[in-house]
Amino acid sequence: MRKLILTGIAAAVFIAPGAAMAQAPIVIKFSHVVATDTPKGKGAIRFKELAEKYTNGKVTIEVYPNSSLYKDKEEIEALQLGSVQMLAPSTAKFAPLGINEFEALDLPWLFKDEAAYAMAMKGPIGKWLFQKLEAKGITGLAYWDNGFHMASANRPLSMPADFQGLKVRISGSKIADRYLRDLGSIPQIMAFSEVYQALQTGVVDGCENTPSNYLTQKFYEVQKDITVSYHAHLQYAVIVNSKFWSGLPSDIRQQLDKAMDEATDYTNSIAVKENEDALAEIKKSGKTTLHYLTDDQRKAWQDAMRPTYTWAKGRVGQEVLDLIGRELDVKMN
Ligand code: LMR
């Protein structure tokens, strides 16, 4: 009997590994915090389709949207530990990695439009920032766009005085913390998955985000007034664990790079329209009131937030500010 079992095990050991190795795909877990029906959510699905196609099924991409696998902070830790292989966090969330320079991208009214943003990230700024990640064992593959932030509360936010004493949820950037303090509010860092409930129960009074996130997370249902201020930009860095990435067979990595390039073009090509459509849908719902800043009101916000630019030096360092100033031809202090 014992002999029989041992023979059985030997046969299993002999057959199983070869058979399994020929079949078993490389699994890439791609975790993110937003809904599938958003630019990032759609980009992740597009990447999955292309990656599986170009690698002929040798790679399987498992996409986990809506914080279903990890919340904001946990996902970055999980990437470093290798429990997940790919993420696309907003660049406002890199401070826990000990990299503050990305937060320079959160400066208010930094990008005058989407074209300026796209130009910056495709050029030296985007590359310089990605180099910073390498020391942390993380490789940056692409930047994905999600447009500009609006701001909301249960009262109209037209002038800086309207922010006085408001508890406002932010995603993590100290630059956002600073400009919201400049306006007189009290910012609070909170995981994305907790925002709806916090708004609903009054744990916070307001928040900032893009139309696609307001719509898909239903923030607009629990905020009476949204100001379409577009005061800061929301972008993502698609990142992988460097050890995992460099350990992939080079032909597979090339196919994945191609899939990522195409998924990036796709995501960035739909971001503006997705957000316009989301805003139209929010408006149509009648559940909130949209406000638009007059030129004078915008100028009042900009003046009130301007001290953030001077303050930023101590947080993100002069080098990245100089680089951005040069590339975008904007005054940084
Ligand atoms: C947020 O936390 O507000 C955003 O970063 C969520 C996202 O990924 O768009």
Coordinates of C-alpha atoms and ligand atoms in Angstrom, one line a residue:
M1 CA 0.0 0.0 0.0
R2 CA 2.8 2.4 1.1
K3 CA 4.7 1.6 -2.1
L4 CA 1.6 2.2 -4.1
I5 CA 1.1 5.7 -2.6
L6 CA 4.8 6.5 -3.1
T7 CA 4.6 5.5 -6.7
G8 CA 1.5 7.6 -7.1
I9 CA 3.2 10.6 -5.6
A10 CA 6.3 10.0 -7.8
A11 CA 4.1 9.9 -10.9
A12 CA 2.2 13.0 -9.9
V13 CA 5.5 14.8 -9.2
F14 CA 6.8 13.6 -12.5
I15 CA 3.8 14.6 -14.6
A16 CA 2.3 17.6 -12.9
P17 CA 5.1 20.3 -13.0
G18 CA 5.7 20.0 -16.7
A19 CA 2.1 20.0 -17.6
A20 CA 1.3 22.8 -15.2
M21 CA 4.2 24.9 -16.4
A22 CA 3.3 24.6 -20.0
Q23 CA -0.2 25.9 -19.1
A24 CA -0.1 28.2 -16.2
P25 CA -0.3 31.8 -17.2
I26 CA 1.6 34.6 -15.5
V27 CA -1.0 36.3 -13.4
I28 CA -0.9 40.1 -12.9
K29 CA -3.2 41.5 -10.3
F30 CA -4.2 45.0 -11.2
S31 CA -5.9 46.8 -8.3
H32 CA -7.5 50.2 -8.4
V33 CA -10.0 52.2 -6.4
V34 CA -12.4 53.7 -8.9
A35 CA -15.5 52.3 -10.7
T36 CA -15.1 50.4 -14.0
D37 CA -17.2 53.0 -15.8
T38 CA -14.5 55.7 -15.5
P39 CA -11.4 56.6 -17.6
K40 CA -9.1 54.6 -15.3
G41 CA -11.6 51.7 -15.0
K42 CA -12.0 51.4 -18.7
G43 CA -8.2 51.8 -19.3
A44 CA -7.6 48.9 -17.0
I45 CA -10.0 46.7 -18.9
R46 CA -8.5 47.7 -22.2
F47 CA -5.1 46.9 -20.9
K48 CA -6.3 43.5 -19.8
E49 CA -7.8 42.7 -23.2
L50 CA -4.7 43.8 -25.1
A51 CA -2.2 42.2 -22.8
E52 CA -4.0 38.8 -22.9
K53 CA -4.2 39.1 -26.7
Y54 CA -0.6 40.1 -27.4
T55 CA 0.8 37.5 -25.1
N56 CA -1.5 34.8 -26.5
G57 CA -2.9 34.1 -23.1
K58 CA 0.5 33.6 -21.5
V59 CA -0.5 36.4 -19.2
T60 CA -3.7 36.8 -17.3
I61 CA -4.6 40.2 -16.0
E62 CA -7.0 40.2 -13.0
V63 CA -8.5 43.6 -12.6
Y64 CA -9.9 44.5 -9.2
P65 CA -11.8 47.8 -9.4
N66 CA -13.5 49.9 -6.7
S67 CA -11.1 49.1 -3.8
S68 CA -12.3 45.5 -4.0
L69 CA -8.9 44.1 -3.2
Y70 CA -7.1 47.0 -1.4
K71 CA -7.8 50.5 -0.3
D72 CA -5.5 53.4 -1.2
K73 CA -2.8 53.0 1.3
E74 CA -2.8 49.2 1.5
E75 CA -2.5 48.9 -2.2
I76 CA 0.9 50.7 -2.3
E77 CA 2.1 48.5 0.5
A78 CA 0.8 45.4 -1.3
L79 CA 2.7 46.4 -4.4
Q80 CA 5.9 46.7 -2.6
L81 CA 5.4 43.3 -0.9
G82 CA 4.5 41.7 -4.2
S83 CA 0.9 40.8 -3.3
V84 CA -0.3 42.8 -6.2
Q85 CA 1.7 43.5 -9.4
M86 CA 0.1 46.6 -10.9
L87 CA -1.7 49.7 -9.7
A88 CA -2.8 53.1 -11.0
P89 CA -3.0 55.4 -8.0
S90 CA -3.4 59.1 -8.4
T91 CA 0.0 60.8 -8.1
A92 CA -1.3 62.6 -5.0
K93 CA -0.9 59.3 -3.1
F94 CA 2.8 58.7 -3.3
A95 CA 3.9 60.3 -0.1
P96 CA 3.7 57.0 1.9
L97 CA 6.5 55.8 -0.4
G98 CA 8.6 58.7 0.7
I99 CA 8.3 60.5 -2.6
N100 CA 6.8 63.9 -2.2
E101 CA 7.9 65.3 -5.6
F102 CA 4.8 64.0 -7.4
E103 CA 2.7 66.3 -5.3
A104 CA 4.0 69.3 -7.3
L105 CA 1.4 68.1 -9.9
D106 CA -1.4 69.0 -7.5
L107 CA -0.5 72.7 -7.4
P108 CA -3.7 74.7 -8.1
W109 CA -4.2 76.0 -11.6
L110 CA -0.8 74.6 -12.7
F111 CA -2.0 73.2 -16.0
K112 CA -3.8 75.7 -18.0
D113 CA -5.6 73.0 -20.0
E114 CA -5.5 69.3 -20.9
A115 CA -3.0 70.0 -23.6
A116 CA -0.5 71.5 -21.2
Y117 CA -1.0 68.6 -18.8
A118 CA -0.4 66.0 -21.6
M119 CA 2.7 67.8 -22.8
A120 CA 4.2 67.9 -19.3
M121 CA 3.7 64.2 -18.6
K122 CA 4.9 63.0 -22.0
G123 CA 8.1 65.1 -21.6
P124 CA 10.9 65.6 -19.1
I125 CA 8.6 66.1 -16.1
G126 CA 6.9 62.7 -16.4
K127 CA 10.3 61.0 -17.0
W128 CA 12.0 62.8 -14.1
L129 CA 9.2 61.8 -11.7
F130 CA 9.3 58.1 -12.8
Q131 CA 13.0 58.0 -12.1
K132 CA 12.2 58.9 -8.5
L133 CA 10.2 55.7 -8.2
E134 CA 13.0 53.3 -9.1
A135 CA 14.8 53.7 -5.8
K136 CA 11.7 52.4 -4.1
G137 CA 11.5 49.2 -6.2
I138 CA 8.7 50.6 -8.3
T139 CA 8.6 51.1 -12.1
G140 CA 6.4 53.7 -13.7
L141 CA 4.8 52.5 -17.0
A142 CA 2.4 55.3 -18.0
Y143 CA 0.5 58.3 -16.9
W144 CA -3.3 58.2 -17.2
D145 CA -5.5 61.3 -17.3
N146 CA -8.7 62.0 -15.4
G147 CA -9.2 65.7 -15.9
F148 CA -9.7 68.5 -13.4
H149 CA -11.2 68.7 -9.9
M150 CA -14.4 70.3 -8.9
A151 CA -15.2 71.2 -5.3
S152 CA -18.4 70.6 -3.4
A153 CA -20.3 71.0 -0.1
N154 CA -23.8 71.5 1.1
R155 CA -23.5 75.2 0.3
P156 CA -22.4 77.1 -2.7
L157 CA -18.6 77.5 -2.8
S158 CA -18.2 80.8 -4.8
M159 CA -15.6 82.8 -2.8
P160 CA -12.8 81.7 -0.5
A161 CA -14.9 82.8 2.5
D162 CA -17.4 80.0 1.7
F163 CA -14.7 77.5 2.6
Q164 CA -14.3 78.8 6.1
G165 CA -14.4 76.0 8.7
L166 CA -15.5 73.4 6.2
K167 CA -14.1 69.9 6.7
V168 CA -13.0 68.8 3.3
R169 CA -11.9 65.3 2.3
I170 CA -8.6 65.1 0.4
S171 CA -6.9 62.0 -1.1
G172 CA -3.4 62.4 0.4
S173 CA -1.5 65.3 -1.1
K174 CA 0.0 67.8 1.3
I175 CA -0.2 70.4 -1.5
A176 CA -4.0 69.9 -1.6
D177 CA -4.0 70.1 2.2
R178 CA -2.2 73.5 1.9
Y179 CA -4.4 75.1 -0.8
L180 CA -7.5 74.1 1.0
R181 CA -6.2 75.5 4.2
D182 CA -5.3 78.7 2.3
L183 CA -9.0 78.9 1.5
G184 CA -9.9 78.5 5.2
S185 CA -11.1 74.9 5.3
I186 CA -10.0 72.0 7.3
P187 CA -8.7 69.2 5.0
Q188 CA -8.8 65.6 6.1
I189 CA -7.1 62.7 4.3
M190 CA -9.5 59.7 3.8
A191 CA -9.5 56.6 1.6
F192 CA -11.5 57.0 -1.5
S193 CA -13.8 54.1 -0.6
E194 CA -14.9 55.9 2.5
V195 CA -15.8 59.2 1.0
Y196 CA -19.4 58.6 0.1
Q197 CA -20.4 57.5 3.6
A198 CA -18.3 60.3 5.2
L199 CA -20.2 62.9 3.1
Q200 CA -23.5 61.3 3.8
T201 CA -23.1 61.1 7.6
G202 CA -21.4 64.5 7.9
V203 CA -18.0 63.2 9.0
V204 CA -16.7 65.6 6.3
D205 CA -18.7 68.5 4.8
G206 CA -17.2 68.6 1.3
C207 CA -14.6 67.2 -1.1
E208 CA -12.9 67.7 -4.4
N209 CA -12.9 65.3 -7.3
T210 CA -13.5 64.9 -11.0
P211 CA -17.0 64.6 -12.6
S212 CA -16.4 60.9 -13.4
N213 CA -15.7 60.1 -9.8
Y214 CA -18.6 62.3 -8.5
L215 CA -20.9 60.4 -10.8
T216 CA -19.8 56.8 -10.3
Q217 CA -19.3 57.1 -6.5
K218 CA -22.6 59.1 -6.2
F219 CA -20.9 62.0 -4.3
Y220 CA -23.3 64.3 -6.1
E221 CA -26.2 62.7 -4.4
V222 CA -24.9 63.7 -1.0
Q223 CA -23.5 67.2 -1.9
K224 CA -26.1 69.9 -2.5
D225 CA -23.7 72.2 -4.4
I226 CA -20.8 71.5 -6.7
T227 CA -18.6 74.2 -8.1
V228 CA -17.1 73.4 -11.5
S229 CA -13.9 75.1 -10.5
Y230 CA -11.4 72.8 -12.2
H231 CA -8.8 74.2 -9.8
A232 CA -6.4 71.2 -9.8
H233 CA -5.7 68.2 -11.9
L234 CA -6.1 64.4 -11.3
Q235 CA -3.7 62.1 -12.9
Y236 CA -2.6 58.5 -12.3
A237 CA 0.7 56.7 -12.6
V238 CA 0.4 53.1 -13.7
I239 CA 3.1 51.4 -11.7
V240 CA 4.5 47.9 -11.2
N241 CA 6.8 46.1 -8.8
S242 CA 10.2 46.5 -10.4
K243 CA 11.5 43.1 -9.4
F244 CA 8.4 41.4 -10.8
W245 CA 8.6 43.4 -14.0
S246 CA 12.3 42.9 -14.7
G247 CA 11.9 39.2 -13.9
L248 CA 9.4 38.7 -16.8
P249 CA 10.7 37.1 -20.0
S250 CA 11.7 40.0 -22.2
D251 CA 9.3 39.0 -25.1
I252 CA 6.4 39.0 -22.6
R253 CA 7.5 42.4 -21.2
Q254 CA 7.6 43.8 -24.7
Q255 CA 4.1 42.6 -25.5
L256 CA 2.9 44.1 -22.2
D257 CA 4.6 47.4 -23.0
K258 CA 2.8 47.5 -26.3
A259 CA -0.5 46.7 -24.6
M260 CA 0.2 49.4 -22.0
D261 CA 1.1 52.0 -24.7
E262 CA -2.2 51.4 -26.5
A263 CA -4.3 51.3 -23.4
T264 CA -2.7 54.6 -22.3
D265 CA -3.5 56.3 -25.6
Y266 CA -7.1 54.9 -25.3
T267 CA -7.5 56.1 -21.7
N268 CA -6.1 59.5 -22.3
S269 CA -8.2 59.9 -25.4
I270 CA -11.5 59.3 -23.6
A271 CA -10.8 61.2 -20.3
V272 CA -12.1 64.6 -21.4
K273 CA -15.3 63.2 -23.0
E274 CA -16.0 60.8 -20.1
N275 CA -15.8 63.7 -17.7
E276 CA -18.0 65.9 -19.8
D277 CA -20.6 63.2 -20.1
A278 CA -20.4 62.6 -16.4
L279 CA -21.0 66.3 -15.6
A280 CA -23.9 66.3 -18.0
E281 CA -25.4 63.3 -16.2
I282 CA -24.9 64.9 -12.8
K283 CA -26.6 68.0 -14.1
K284 CA -29.5 66.1 -15.5
S285 CA -30.1 64.2 -12.3
G286 CA -31.3 67.4 -10.6
K287 CA -29.8 66.1 -7.3
T288 CA -27.3 68.9 -6.9
T289 CA -26.7 72.4 -8.1
L290 CA -23.8 73.1 -10.4
H291 CA -22.0 76.5 -9.9
Y292 CA -19.5 78.1 -12.3
L293 CA -17.0 80.6 -11.2
T294 CA -17.0 84.1 -12.6
D295 CA -13.7 85.6 -13.6
D296 CA -13.6 87.6 -10.4
Q297 CA -14.4 84.6 -8.3
R298 CA -11.8 82.5 -10.0
K299 CA -9.2 85.2 -9.4
A300 CA -10.2 85.3 -5.7
W301 CA -9.6 81.6 -5.4
Q302 CA -6.3 81.9 -7.2
D303 CA -5.1 84.7 -5.1
A304 CA -6.1 82.9 -1.9
M305 CA -4.3 79.7 -2.9
R306 CA -1.2 81.4 -4.2
P307 CA 0.8 81.0 -0.9
T308 CA 0.8 77.3 -1.6
Y309 CA 3.3 77.9 -4.4
T310 CA 5.8 79.4 -2.0
W311 CA 5.1 76.8 0.6
A312 CA 5.5 74.0 -1.9
K313 CA 9.3 74.4 -2.0
G314 CA 9.7 73.0 1.5
R315 CA 7.5 70.0 0.6
V316 CA 8.4 69.0 -2.9
G317 CA 11.8 70.7 -3.3
Q318 CA 13.0 73.4 -5.7
E319 CA 14.3 71.0 -8.4
V320 CA 10.9 69.7 -9.5
L321 CA 9.4 73.2 -9.2
D322 CA 12.1 74.6 -11.5
L323 CA 11.6 71.8 -14.0
I324 CA 7.8 72.3 -14.1
G325 CA 8.2 76.1 -14.3
R326 CA 10.6 75.8 -17.3
E327 CA 8.6 73.1 -19.1
L328 CA 5.2 74.7 -18.7
D329 CA 6.5 78.3 -18.8
V330 CA 4.7 79.2 -15.6
K331 CA 5.8 81.3 -12.6
M332 CA 6.3 79.0 -9.7
N333 CA 6.5 81.4 -6.8
Ligands
LMR1 C1 -9.3 60.0 -4.9 O1 -8.9 59.3 -3.9 O2 -10.1 60.9 -4.8 C2 -8.9 59.6 -6.3 O3 -7.5 59.5 -6.3 C3 -9.5 58.4 -6.7 C4 -9.0 58.0 -8.1 O4 -8.2 57.1 -8.1 O5 -9.5 58.6 -9.0

